[in-house]
């Protein structure tokens, strides 16, 4: 093709782009991709979600003679795309099991006449004999395989029917194929090419880097509180919260609603009409937040999703990346927060019990990558891009938790060298766990059977823990001193870079993994203070302790006279930043606040500021009442205006305990009317007096109320009752 022709052809493409789709510029590789397919060459497109893959086959379909076939796995999306095409004046049709006999006949007639430009076909329809016969008689220009990663069993969305695609295309003639996917690890890429018999294909890989997204992983602890805290910054903005189960979706949607967010659930168990309405409401901004299982989002093209939260750990990094990819499509801010817990990983592994050995193993590998990602101290962006085979060399991306709050680094030169040597000496045929065993000198039958206990490297790394070695090897992978063996899952090899390193070792800075506790890393129970004492911020705790030591030293008094450890732990949990908040801490009265508070508060304020922490006091998690039997009973009895003493007696609890329960109910956001009882025990004047007190008080602390001189005539019980009335009327 002459230069001139090329220019002319490109003009045609541009004109079509404007005329049909209304866009004046191609994005990224679109034009080159389209030219490649128009040249009848096999084409492999790897492009992140939202970057504009569809146009890469839609536009050439309009230019070529004949029918372009699009194989797409989701019937629901097919209709969507076809509607969109038709709205643009393009004759696109689909062929799938939802068509009636007469619709099917019409499609086939139009196909034979040659008036259809794009024909979407579900893989299971493609394998039907009568459809193959029909397609054989049509004039086909090329075949597009959308969501091509479904071909690979190493991916996260394997569909066995996809395996037959190539064989069927073969029956239709020698047709160019364009395969497209938004998610493919190097292994999956290779698998796709092998399966479609297109190793010769030109690969168009766009950068997967989404520079406007911020990635963050937090331990799943007090997750509900953290969630609400996080979402307060996005009041009125659109976002998606993903959960793994329908039940969890309902629960979290309810939690958000109770806490004043405009949220709706979305999962496969809802009636289709409800699901559709919730989705439409979200698209039309009548609902800000969708709480969904992963079923939500495929084909959703809402540009201004400001955050994506994974409340539960996703099943794979592929899924995670696709789902987070729905944030910030307009190029503006997109926050991606994931709550991580070992328990979630264990749960997900259990789900797989009934699958075949091979499937179980594949899922396990995907899950393992998920944990590595969560626990790693390495830039999230670098890790994600590395996972999809892209190198990211920026030192600090400024767009992930690990870059913004880097973990302390240490020199890893020797460690990395040891890891590389272990890999070489075991002939690059083993995985991470085996390498760690060899390095740490673990003698077992497996190790001995390969005589790896006789290697020079055996036992060289006893000084470091198993976890440390695992972390070192994973970081050596991300830094590309080691690489995954693409043909053998789990096996690690030494890269060229790794060999060079051994020849001339240089400094490599490594960091320690995040340490997420495995115990108690569930969601919180908002009604109980954290049972696990380790819930506090250890760094802040350490700083508070040093400060206490310094003050104690200056004043020449024992540290515990200032504050005791449990009080410091609580400070390192709730981050009080005002005198009132500080006075709420157990063991800290107002007197102490005045005496010692100032320096502690300043330290916490600086700390909170530096680490972008929202103090917990600003977050009150209301839950719809915990439906424990006791609480339901109490609510029912109060509705029936039963005497409180009687309620306590019938449940065999003290009056104090009953008040505790009622306070829980009130503080979790349920209104209770106790007037019938209060009116009996307190006259109007007293009621007004106490009500007035709470209206003006700086805190709702009972202790503070009791200490107030104006309240000296009132008993604790009376104060509590009025606080309940006050909170119920004011706060709920
Ligand atoms: P993908 O399939 O890669 O997730 P889509 O094909 O759905 O992405 O495209 C995402 C959005 O980008 C769509 O709204 C599409 O109309 C738009 N788009 C595609 N190409 C262009 C372009 N060249 N200029 C402007 N918008 C485009
Ligand atoms: Zn980063």
XYZ file of C-alpha atoms and ligand atoms in Angstrom:
760
model
C 0.000 0.000 0.000
C 1.442 3.339 -0.966
C 1.935 6.118 1.525
C -0.832 8.068 -0.162
C -3.317 5.267 0.005
C -2.545 4.859 3.638
C -3.299 8.477 4.333
C -6.483 8.135 2.355
C -7.518 5.029 4.201
C -6.854 6.699 7.501
C -9.052 9.573 6.457
C -11.855 7.142 5.750
C -11.493 5.681 9.211
C -11.521 9.061 10.853
C -14.559 10.149 8.894
C -16.432 7.030 9.899
C -15.440 7.562 13.512
C -16.937 11.019 13.440
C -19.923 10.205 11.265
C -21.098 7.101 13.064
C -19.742 7.332 16.590
C -19.393 11.081 16.874
C -15.769 11.030 18.111
C -13.087 13.133 16.500
C -10.019 11.258 17.735
C -9.041 7.659 18.111
C -7.964 6.657 21.546
C -4.666 4.940 22.237
C -4.077 2.073 19.831
C -7.525 2.004 18.298
C -6.484 3.197 14.865
C -3.505 0.846 14.568
C -5.671 -2.041 15.717
C -8.350 -1.281 13.171
C -5.783 -1.013 10.362
C -4.331 -4.356 11.377
C -7.666 -6.126 11.236
C -8.520 -4.400 7.943
C -5.266 -5.853 6.626
C -6.768 -9.247 7.514
C -4.156 -9.954 10.139
C -4.756 -11.709 13.412
C -4.940 -9.136 16.151
C -4.708 -9.413 19.898
C -5.955 -6.479 21.926
C -5.221 -6.155 25.620
C -6.743 -2.985 26.861
C -8.076 -2.000 30.254
C -11.799 -1.784 30.860
C -13.288 1.424 29.597
C -10.471 2.197 27.196
C -12.628 1.506 24.153
C -12.225 -2.051 22.969
C -15.610 -2.393 21.322
C -14.869 0.272 18.767
C -11.905 -1.791 17.583
C -14.253 -4.317 15.964
C -17.350 -2.196 15.532
C -15.734 0.291 13.216
C -13.969 -2.172 10.882
C -17.235 -4.126 10.696
C -18.761 -1.077 8.998
C -15.951 -0.774 6.504
C -15.439 -4.351 5.415
C -17.788 -6.161 3.085
C -19.644 -8.905 4.806
C -20.571 -9.814 8.275
C -18.366 -9.464 11.316
C -18.981 -12.063 13.985
C -18.565 -11.062 17.608
C -18.337 -13.865 20.125
C -19.254 -12.610 23.539
C -19.956 -14.598 26.693
C -22.739 -12.609 28.259
C -26.157 -12.658 26.703
C -27.286 -9.705 28.803
C -24.498 -7.511 27.482
C -25.127 -8.606 23.943
C -28.535 -7.057 23.867
C -27.133 -3.911 25.356
C -24.470 -3.571 22.695
C -26.851 -4.410 19.895
C -29.265 -1.747 21.114
C -26.457 0.761 21.178
C -25.384 -0.157 17.659
C -28.910 0.057 16.352
C -29.276 3.477 17.930
C -26.270 4.556 15.874
C -27.989 3.303 12.739
C -25.892 0.165 12.385
C -27.506 -3.137 11.565
C -26.273 -5.306 14.422
C -28.091 -8.447 15.554
C -27.525 -11.233 17.984
C -27.861 -14.939 17.880
C -28.491 -16.598 21.211
C -30.898 -18.781 23.112
C -33.228 -15.902 24.006
C -34.474 -15.537 20.416
C -37.825 -16.977 19.359
C -38.023 -19.190 16.308
C -39.306 -16.371 14.106
C -36.704 -13.900 15.369
C -34.067 -16.478 14.652
C -35.376 -16.894 11.124
C -35.374 -13.155 10.543
C -31.756 -12.850 11.722
C -30.726 -15.691 9.458
C -32.563 -14.211 6.497
C -30.916 -10.835 6.967
C -27.582 -12.547 7.452
C -27.887 -14.338 4.144
C -29.036 -11.175 2.372
C -25.881 -9.528 3.653
C -27.562 -6.626 5.390
C -26.186 -7.378 8.862
C -22.910 -5.695 9.678
C -22.270 -7.129 13.135
C -23.583 -10.417 14.423
C -23.127 -11.133 18.120
C -23.061 -14.825 18.899
C -23.011 -16.573 22.255
C -20.408 -19.345 22.408
C -23.026 -21.981 23.097
C -24.987 -20.887 20.010
C -21.828 -20.994 17.977
C -21.395 -24.663 18.733
C -24.884 -25.580 17.463
C -24.822 -27.444 14.173
C -27.672 -25.509 12.529
C -25.972 -22.206 13.327
C -22.666 -23.378 11.939
C -24.491 -24.386 8.752
C -26.062 -20.949 8.542
C -22.767 -19.145 9.127
C -21.074 -21.234 6.444
C -23.431 -19.708 3.903
C -22.770 -16.105 4.912
C -19.988 -13.847 3.824
C -17.893 -13.289 6.918
C -15.227 -10.578 7.101
C -13.602 -11.335 10.446
C -14.288 -12.816 13.859
C -13.966 -10.884 17.094
C -13.543 -12.870 20.304
C -14.521 -10.576 23.136
C -13.544 -11.318 26.756
C -10.963 -13.653 25.304
C -9.555 -14.539 28.723
C -12.568 -16.858 29.104
C -10.589 -19.269 26.934
C -8.004 -19.895 29.588
C -8.457 -22.095 32.568
C -5.673 -20.137 34.226
C -7.803 -17.034 34.217
C -10.559 -16.180 36.604
C -13.489 -16.652 34.268
C -12.927 -19.849 32.361
C -15.717 -20.961 30.020
C -15.249 -24.374 28.471
C -17.308 -23.514 25.345
C -14.695 -20.921 24.498
C -12.265 -23.763 23.890
C -14.163 -24.811 20.760
C -14.153 -21.412 19.109
C -11.081 -21.939 16.976
C -12.246 -25.284 15.657
C -15.555 -23.746 14.563
C -14.006 -20.668 13.020
C -11.813 -23.075 11.093
C -14.927 -24.634 9.573
C -16.071 -21.212 8.391
C -12.956 -20.446 6.412
C -9.614 -18.777 6.835
C -10.798 -15.744 8.764
C -8.774 -13.129 10.587
C -9.419 -13.093 14.308
C -9.358 -10.193 16.676
C -9.240 -11.308 20.299
C -9.909 -8.757 23.003
C -9.593 -8.773 26.744
C -9.145 -6.394 29.616
C -7.482 -8.885 31.818
C -4.764 -11.315 31.014
C -1.694 -12.323 32.897
C 1.231 -13.332 30.665
C 0.270 -16.948 31.141
C -3.316 -16.324 30.108
C -2.152 -14.298 27.110
C -0.107 -17.205 25.880
C -2.988 -19.565 26.462
C -5.346 -17.399 24.428
C -2.943 -17.244 21.529
C -2.324 -20.974 21.585
C -5.989 -21.796 21.776
C -7.001 -19.493 18.963
C -4.011 -20.650 17.000
C -2.844 -17.095 16.551
C 0.690 -17.093 17.871
C 1.486 -14.855 14.905
C -0.963 -12.190 16.008
C 0.130 -8.641 16.414
C -0.336 -7.802 20.082
C -1.643 -4.383 20.986
C -1.162 -3.931 24.644
C -2.213 -0.679 26.195
C -0.835 0.360 29.488
C -3.021 -0.872 32.277
C -1.929 1.882 34.530
C -4.863 3.885 35.778
C -3.019 6.892 37.064
C -6.054 8.503 38.636
C -6.916 5.563 40.879
C -5.683 5.326 44.448
C -5.219 1.804 45.781
C -5.406 0.955 49.417
C -5.684 -2.208 51.499
C -6.680 -2.226 55.129
C -6.995 -4.972 57.613
C -10.591 -6.046 57.948
C -11.077 -5.021 61.491
C -13.932 -2.827 62.646
C -14.674 -2.869 58.966
C -18.132 -1.381 59.270
C -16.824 1.563 61.166
C -13.946 1.978 58.747
C -16.322 1.760 55.819
C -18.543 4.518 57.092
C -15.575 6.611 58.067
C -14.183 6.196 54.564
C -17.460 6.970 52.854
C -18.132 10.135 54.802
C -15.600 11.825 52.564
C -17.758 10.922 49.568
C -21.166 12.114 50.721
C -23.479 12.427 47.745
C -20.966 10.917 45.332
C -21.259 7.709 43.401
C -19.540 4.534 44.507
C -19.704 0.759 44.510
C -19.215 -1.523 47.496
C -18.547 -5.129 46.542
C -19.361 -7.995 48.881
C -19.063 -11.708 48.277
C -22.462 -12.936 49.375
C -26.009 -11.814 48.818
C -26.547 -11.794 52.531
C -23.618 -9.479 53.084
C -24.842 -7.207 50.308
C -28.187 -6.824 52.041
C -26.570 -6.275 55.396
C -24.149 -3.606 54.216
C -26.749 -1.811 52.107
C -28.919 -1.647 55.196
C -26.030 -0.450 57.343
C -25.322 2.348 54.898
C -28.938 3.394 54.681
C -29.274 3.501 58.440
C -26.194 5.692 58.521
C -27.646 8.202 56.128
C -26.200 7.051 52.828
C -28.291 6.690 49.745
C -27.505 3.062 48.980
C -29.214 0.185 47.194
C -28.391 -3.517 46.932
C -27.717 -5.454 43.753
C -27.353 -9.202 43.513
C -28.626 -12.137 41.547
C -31.117 -13.122 44.236
C -33.163 -9.964 43.799
C -36.095 -9.915 41.442
C -35.068 -8.783 37.998
C -37.291 -5.720 38.202
C -35.767 -4.613 41.511
C -32.282 -5.219 40.210
C -32.936 -3.217 37.094
C -34.470 -0.393 39.049
C -31.528 -0.215 41.428
C -29.094 -0.223 38.560
C -31.019 2.501 36.723
C -31.287 4.562 39.888
C -27.533 4.340 40.243
C -26.914 5.345 36.636
C -29.389 8.216 36.967
C -27.887 9.354 40.250
C -31.045 8.681 42.223
C -28.954 6.305 44.259
C -25.370 7.174 45.200
C -24.059 3.819 46.220
C -24.601 0.342 44.926
C -23.749 -2.504 47.247
C -23.270 -5.482 45.018
C -21.924 -8.905 44.429
C -19.516 -9.136 41.527
C -22.525 -9.597 39.266
C -22.715 -5.840 39.119
C -20.798 -3.635 36.777
C -20.255 -5.719 33.668
C -20.955 -3.335 30.852
C -21.862 -0.511 33.189
C -20.337 2.612 31.829
C -20.847 5.189 34.564
C -17.992 7.641 34.246
C -18.138 9.296 37.662
C -17.847 6.427 40.112
C -15.675 8.024 42.799
C -14.875 4.964 44.879
C -14.914 1.201 44.778
C -14.736 -0.661 48.055
C -14.096 -4.365 48.348
C -15.692 -5.120 51.650
C -14.745 -8.769 51.220
C -11.575 -10.028 49.607
C -12.130 -10.647 45.893
C -11.405 -14.052 44.387
C -8.608 -12.936 42.104
C -6.483 -9.959 41.201
C -8.083 -10.050 37.767
C -11.496 -9.548 39.311
C -10.135 -6.944 41.679
C -8.556 -4.979 38.872
C -11.657 -5.075 36.719
C -13.863 -3.990 39.568
C -11.607 -1.200 40.759
C -11.352 -0.220 37.095
C -14.944 0.975 37.280
C -13.845 3.907 39.408
C -12.857 7.196 37.858
C -13.498 6.417 34.221
C -13.798 10.129 33.582
C -10.169 10.489 34.581
C -10.957 12.185 37.864
C -10.442 10.855 41.366
C -11.111 7.196 42.062
C -10.423 5.642 45.482
C -10.109 1.895 45.695
C -10.232 0.420 49.154
C -10.062 -3.246 49.955
C -10.580 -4.852 53.332
C -8.362 -7.830 53.750
C -8.577 -10.742 56.108
C -7.104 -14.222 56.187
C -10.525 -15.460 57.146
C -11.952 -14.311 53.845
C -9.275 -16.209 51.986
C -10.022 -19.322 54.015
C -13.721 -18.950 53.362
C -13.124 -18.619 49.642
C -10.999 -21.745 49.655
C -13.790 -23.620 51.350
C -16.237 -22.577 48.632
C -14.162 -24.609 46.243
C -14.492 -27.889 48.062
C -16.744 -29.421 45.430
C -14.714 -28.472 42.405
C -12.336 -30.676 40.499
C -8.762 -30.971 41.682
C -7.503 -28.887 38.793
C -10.044 -26.128 39.326
C -9.351 -26.097 43.031
C -5.681 -25.730 42.394
C -6.218 -22.899 39.917
C -8.441 -21.059 42.338
C -5.937 -21.553 45.086
C -3.179 -20.009 43.006
C -5.368 -16.999 42.236
C -6.216 -16.585 45.900
C -2.606 -16.839 46.869
C -1.737 -13.991 44.525
C -4.485 -12.041 46.206
C -2.940 -12.481 49.652
C 0.526 -11.689 48.366
C -0.823 -8.463 46.988
C -2.566 -7.490 50.194
C 0.361 -8.284 52.424
C 3.097 -6.865 50.270
C 4.811 -3.587 51.148
C 5.583 -2.923 47.475
C 3.771 -0.187 45.527
C 0.301 -1.562 44.731
C 0.406 -0.142 41.239
C 3.725 -1.804 40.534
C 2.369 -5.112 41.804
C -0.823 -4.953 39.790
C 0.924 -3.960 36.599
C 3.569 -6.604 37.164
C 0.831 -9.178 37.544
C -0.488 -8.269 34.123
C 2.985 -8.344 32.620
C 3.693 -4.648 32.546
C 6.730 -3.018 34.033
C 6.230 0.057 36.176
C 9.435 1.781 37.101
C 8.320 4.929 38.875
C 9.921 4.991 42.313
C 6.923 6.364 44.198
C 3.540 6.363 42.472
C 1.984 8.645 45.051
C -1.260 6.831 44.388
C -1.255 3.903 46.779
C -1.035 3.316 50.502
C 2.352 1.658 50.273
C 3.861 4.656 48.501
C 2.166 7.296 50.600
C 3.013 5.573 53.869
C 6.051 3.522 52.985
C 7.158 0.857 55.354
C 10.610 1.107 56.790
C 13.203 -0.231 54.386
C 16.223 -2.397 54.911
C 19.182 -3.466 52.793
C 18.259 -6.645 50.965
C 21.369 -7.247 48.867
C 22.459 -10.429 50.633
C 18.932 -11.751 50.990
C 18.100 -11.328 47.327
C 21.388 -12.959 46.354
C 20.572 -15.936 48.575
C 17.123 -16.250 47.018
C 18.566 -16.203 43.501
C 21.211 -18.759 44.419
C 18.613 -21.046 45.945
C 16.635 -20.864 42.746
C 19.689 -21.612 40.589
C 21.055 -24.387 42.764
C 17.706 -26.186 42.694
C 17.790 -25.920 38.892
C 14.926 -23.444 38.625
C 12.322 -26.127 38.925
C 10.632 -25.309 42.218
C 8.222 -22.917 43.802
C 8.411 -20.414 46.590
C 7.702 -22.729 49.513
C 10.343 -25.213 48.526
C 12.945 -22.497 48.066
C 12.161 -21.166 51.521
C 12.540 -24.632 53.009
C 15.887 -25.132 51.353
C 17.146 -21.706 52.404
C 16.030 -22.309 55.957
C 17.490 -25.784 56.078
C 14.277 -27.708 56.572
C 14.997 -31.415 56.381
C 12.087 -33.454 55.117
C 11.627 -36.358 52.741
C 10.788 -34.137 49.838
C 13.853 -31.962 50.277
C 16.095 -34.994 50.755
C 14.640 -36.818 47.772
C 16.169 -34.120 45.587
C 19.315 -34.020 47.714
C 18.667 -30.385 48.277
C 19.943 -30.792 51.813
C 23.365 -31.246 50.292
C 23.337 -27.944 48.451
C 25.629 -25.175 49.483
C 22.656 -22.877 49.999
C 20.872 -25.325 52.321
C 20.305 -23.740 55.717
C 22.037 -20.505 54.783
C 19.079 -18.403 55.848
C 18.298 -19.661 59.317
C 18.632 -16.191 60.780
C 15.479 -14.991 59.132
C 11.951 -16.258 59.615
C 9.979 -18.221 57.095
C 7.673 -15.250 56.524
C 10.642 -13.018 55.924
C 11.997 -15.319 53.234
C 8.642 -15.580 51.551
C 8.469 -11.831 51.496
C 12.010 -11.518 50.121
C 11.278 -13.939 47.290
C 8.047 -12.200 46.401
C 9.797 -8.858 46.333
C 12.583 -10.345 44.216
C 9.818 -11.375 41.802
C 8.239 -7.940 41.667
C 11.671 -6.384 41.191
C 12.186 -8.950 38.450
C 15.277 -10.719 39.742
C 13.139 -13.835 39.636
C 10.312 -14.598 37.266
C 7.416 -16.998 37.022
C 7.873 -19.953 34.724
C 5.072 -19.393 32.277
C 4.675 -23.078 31.429
C 4.719 -24.381 34.966
C 2.453 -22.756 37.455
C 4.184 -21.938 40.702
C 7.710 -22.565 39.454
C 10.191 -19.712 39.761
C 13.144 -18.981 37.517
C 16.033 -16.544 37.591
C 15.656 -13.683 35.128
C 18.450 -12.091 33.128
C 18.346 -9.252 35.588
C 18.780 -11.754 38.404
C 21.816 -13.339 36.747
C 23.349 -9.902 36.201
C 22.730 -9.153 39.826
C 24.710 -12.180 40.964
C 27.572 -11.061 38.755
C 27.572 -7.584 40.226
C 25.428 -7.363 43.340
C 24.124 -3.947 44.236
C 21.954 -2.431 46.883
C 18.288 -3.496 46.861
C 15.984 -1.902 49.361
C 13.264 -4.206 50.685
C 10.472 -3.616 53.149
C 8.642 -5.783 55.599
C 5.241 -7.183 54.735
C 2.143 -5.845 56.381
C 1.351 -7.871 59.403
C -2.325 -8.507 59.531
C -3.335 -10.422 62.575
C -5.096 -13.614 61.763
C -7.108 -13.613 64.964
C -9.983 -11.245 65.235
C -9.550 -9.804 61.811
C -13.227 -10.070 61.194
C -15.639 -7.240 60.960
C -16.372 -5.669 64.241
C -19.373 -6.099 66.335
C -20.249 -2.471 66.703
C -21.791 -3.050 70.085
C -18.780 -4.395 71.833
C -15.474 -2.714 72.361
C -12.755 -4.603 70.553
C -12.165 -7.814 72.423
C -8.720 -8.133 71.003
C -6.368 -5.814 72.834
C -4.100 -5.588 69.806
C -6.646 -3.556 67.878
C -4.752 -0.396 68.644
C -2.288 1.509 66.552
C 0.996 0.181 67.830
C 3.068 2.969 66.435
C 1.006 5.639 68.103
C 0.902 3.591 71.277
C 4.684 3.536 71.311
C 4.829 7.276 70.822
C 2.313 7.884 73.602
C 4.348 5.689 75.909
C 7.523 7.605 75.192
C 5.762 10.850 75.866
C 4.434 9.505 79.149
C 7.904 8.420 80.111
C 9.307 11.823 79.330
C 6.647 13.664 81.330
C 6.976 11.229 84.224
C 10.688 11.800 84.188
C 10.311 15.603 84.106
C 7.816 15.587 86.931
C 9.617 12.885 88.808
C 6.553 10.676 89.218
C 5.867 7.094 88.141
C 4.420 6.866 84.590
C 1.266 5.017 85.659
C 0.256 8.012 87.737
C -0.176 9.902 84.483
C -2.111 7.398 82.395
C -2.193 3.643 82.625
C -1.468 1.402 79.638
C -5.089 0.525 78.845
C -5.866 4.232 78.556
C -2.998 4.723 76.125
C -4.172 1.707 74.137
C -7.606 3.189 73.913
C -6.154 6.500 72.752
C -4.248 4.623 70.082
C -7.554 3.114 69.023
C -9.954 6.031 68.991
C -7.508 8.891 68.315
C -9.088 11.533 70.566
C -8.211 15.013 69.349
C -10.223 17.197 71.699
C -10.365 17.441 75.464
C -13.870 16.080 75.426
C -12.854 13.051 73.403
C -9.910 12.460 75.633
C -12.115 12.585 78.707
C -14.138 9.728 77.195
C -11.201 7.382 77.478
C -11.431 4.929 80.329
C -9.232 6.005 83.183
C -9.019 9.586 81.987
C -11.106 12.028 83.977
C -11.435 15.715 83.249
C -8.929 16.415 85.980
C -6.287 14.396 84.177
C -7.205 15.971 80.899
C -6.491 19.384 82.349
C -3.335 18.228 84.053
C -1.689 16.092 81.403
C -3.931 16.197 78.372
C -2.374 18.948 76.353
C 0.819 17.251 75.234
C -0.913 13.958 74.546
C -3.578 15.657 72.490
C -0.981 17.523 70.477
C 0.857 14.321 69.742
C -2.319 12.608 68.595
C -3.396 15.602 66.498
C -0.056 15.639 64.685
C -0.143 11.910 64.210
C -3.681 11.873 62.872
C -2.810 14.696 60.550
C 0.283 13.055 59.222
C -1.447 9.732 58.609
C -4.753 11.042 57.300
C -6.697 9.326 60.013
C -10.256 10.291 60.692
C -10.653 10.154 64.462
C -13.097 7.483 65.443
C -15.099 9.916 67.521
C -16.372 11.441 64.312
C -17.819 8.159 63.311
C -20.769 6.718 65.055
C -21.819 3.535 63.437
C -25.488 3.020 63.733
C -26.531 -0.479 63.034
C -30.030 -1.608 62.556
C -30.691 -3.166 65.890
C -28.878 -6.351 66.505
C -31.675 -8.804 66.439
C -30.721 -10.639 69.530
C -33.713 -12.103 71.252
C -33.153 -10.036 74.353
C -33.264 -6.760 72.462
C -36.307 -7.686 70.463
C -38.036 -8.662 73.651
C -37.144 -5.355 75.289
C -38.301 -3.321 72.297
C -41.595 -5.190 72.212
C -42.166 -4.774 75.919
C -41.435 -1.068 75.787
C -43.812 -0.672 72.878
C -46.422 -2.250 75.079
C -45.482 0.182 77.841
C -44.518 -2.492 80.327
C -42.902 -1.274 83.503
C -39.113 -1.361 83.166
C -38.664 -3.122 86.517
C -41.012 -5.777 85.320
C -39.072 -6.232 82.068
C -35.823 -6.590 83.985
C -37.367 -9.061 86.343
C -38.923 -11.203 83.652
C -35.514 -11.461 81.966
C -33.731 -12.036 85.227
C -31.399 -9.091 84.801
C -30.699 -6.083 86.986
C -32.100 -2.665 86.245
C -28.607 -1.473 85.352
C -28.229 -4.219 82.820
C -31.582 -3.388 81.340
C -30.479 0.208 80.930
C -27.274 -1.055 79.278
C -29.361 -2.969 76.770
C -31.644 -0.022 76.131
C -28.650 2.247 75.622
C -27.273 -0.193 73.060
C -30.558 -0.157 71.242
C -30.715 3.639 71.238
C -27.100 4.081 70.295
C -27.475 1.795 67.376
C -30.063 4.090 65.947
C -33.454 2.827 67.086
C -35.947 5.168 68.677
C -37.601 4.024 71.885
C -40.261 5.916 73.748
C -39.818 5.565 77.499
C -42.050 8.491 78.436
C -44.597 6.231 80.078
C -41.978 5.143 82.565
C -39.991 8.349 82.923
C -43.126 10.354 83.605
C -43.726 8.159 86.602
C -40.316 8.412 88.159
C -39.352 12.014 87.314
C -41.552 15.091 87.530
C -41.703 17.537 84.645
C -39.375 20.025 86.214
C -36.630 17.476 86.803
C -37.049 16.134 83.302
C -36.706 19.578 81.802
C -33.735 20.297 83.952
C -31.824 17.208 82.853
C -32.934 17.561 79.256
C -31.582 21.088 79.335
C -28.334 19.766 80.755
C -27.838 17.293 77.893
C -28.807 19.900 75.362
C -25.962 22.099 76.530
C -23.468 19.501 77.679
C -20.303 19.016 75.698
C -20.434 15.294 76.104
C -23.041 12.694 76.842
C -20.793 11.060 79.406
C -22.710 9.949 82.486
C -19.599 10.431 84.538
C -19.356 14.057 83.483
C -23.050 14.555 84.167
C -22.681 13.139 87.664
C -19.695 15.364 88.345
C -21.625 18.459 87.320
C -22.699 20.423 90.420
C -26.053 21.263 88.902
C -26.907 17.599 88.789
C -26.104 16.735 92.372
C -29.742 16.010 93.191
C -30.019 13.315 90.556
C -29.193 9.664 90.765
C -27.176 7.901 88.099
C -30.276 5.983 87.110
C -32.275 9.154 86.562
C -29.520 10.709 84.513
C -29.252 7.614 82.377
C -32.983 7.504 81.773
C -33.022 11.102 80.646
C -30.012 10.555 78.462
C -31.883 7.720 76.769
C -34.864 9.992 76.211
C -32.615 12.742 74.960
C -30.602 10.544 72.617
C -33.691 8.831 71.321
C -35.321 12.148 70.487
C -32.266 14.027 69.367
C -29.872 11.630 67.814
C -32.198 9.108 66.216
P -14.215 -1.448 26.956
O -14.981 -2.458 26.136
O -12.772 -1.390 26.620
O -14.461 -1.575 28.430
P -15.922 0.404 25.665
O -15.727 -0.115 24.315
O -17.207 0.091 26.353
O -14.732 -0.014 26.583
O -15.683 1.968 25.626
C -15.732 2.741 26.786
C -16.277 4.110 26.469
O -15.354 4.869 25.691
C -17.559 4.065 25.668
O -18.445 5.015 26.212
C -17.120 4.446 24.275
O -18.165 5.033 23.553
C -15.998 5.426 24.569
N -15.039 5.539 23.454
C -14.498 4.547 22.737
N -13.646 5.025 21.807
C -13.651 6.366 21.937
C -12.971 7.444 21.253
N -12.121 7.218 20.271
N -13.222 8.695 21.669
C -14.071 8.926 22.682
N -14.746 7.961 23.356
C -14.531 6.697 22.990
Zn 2.471 3.086 44.688
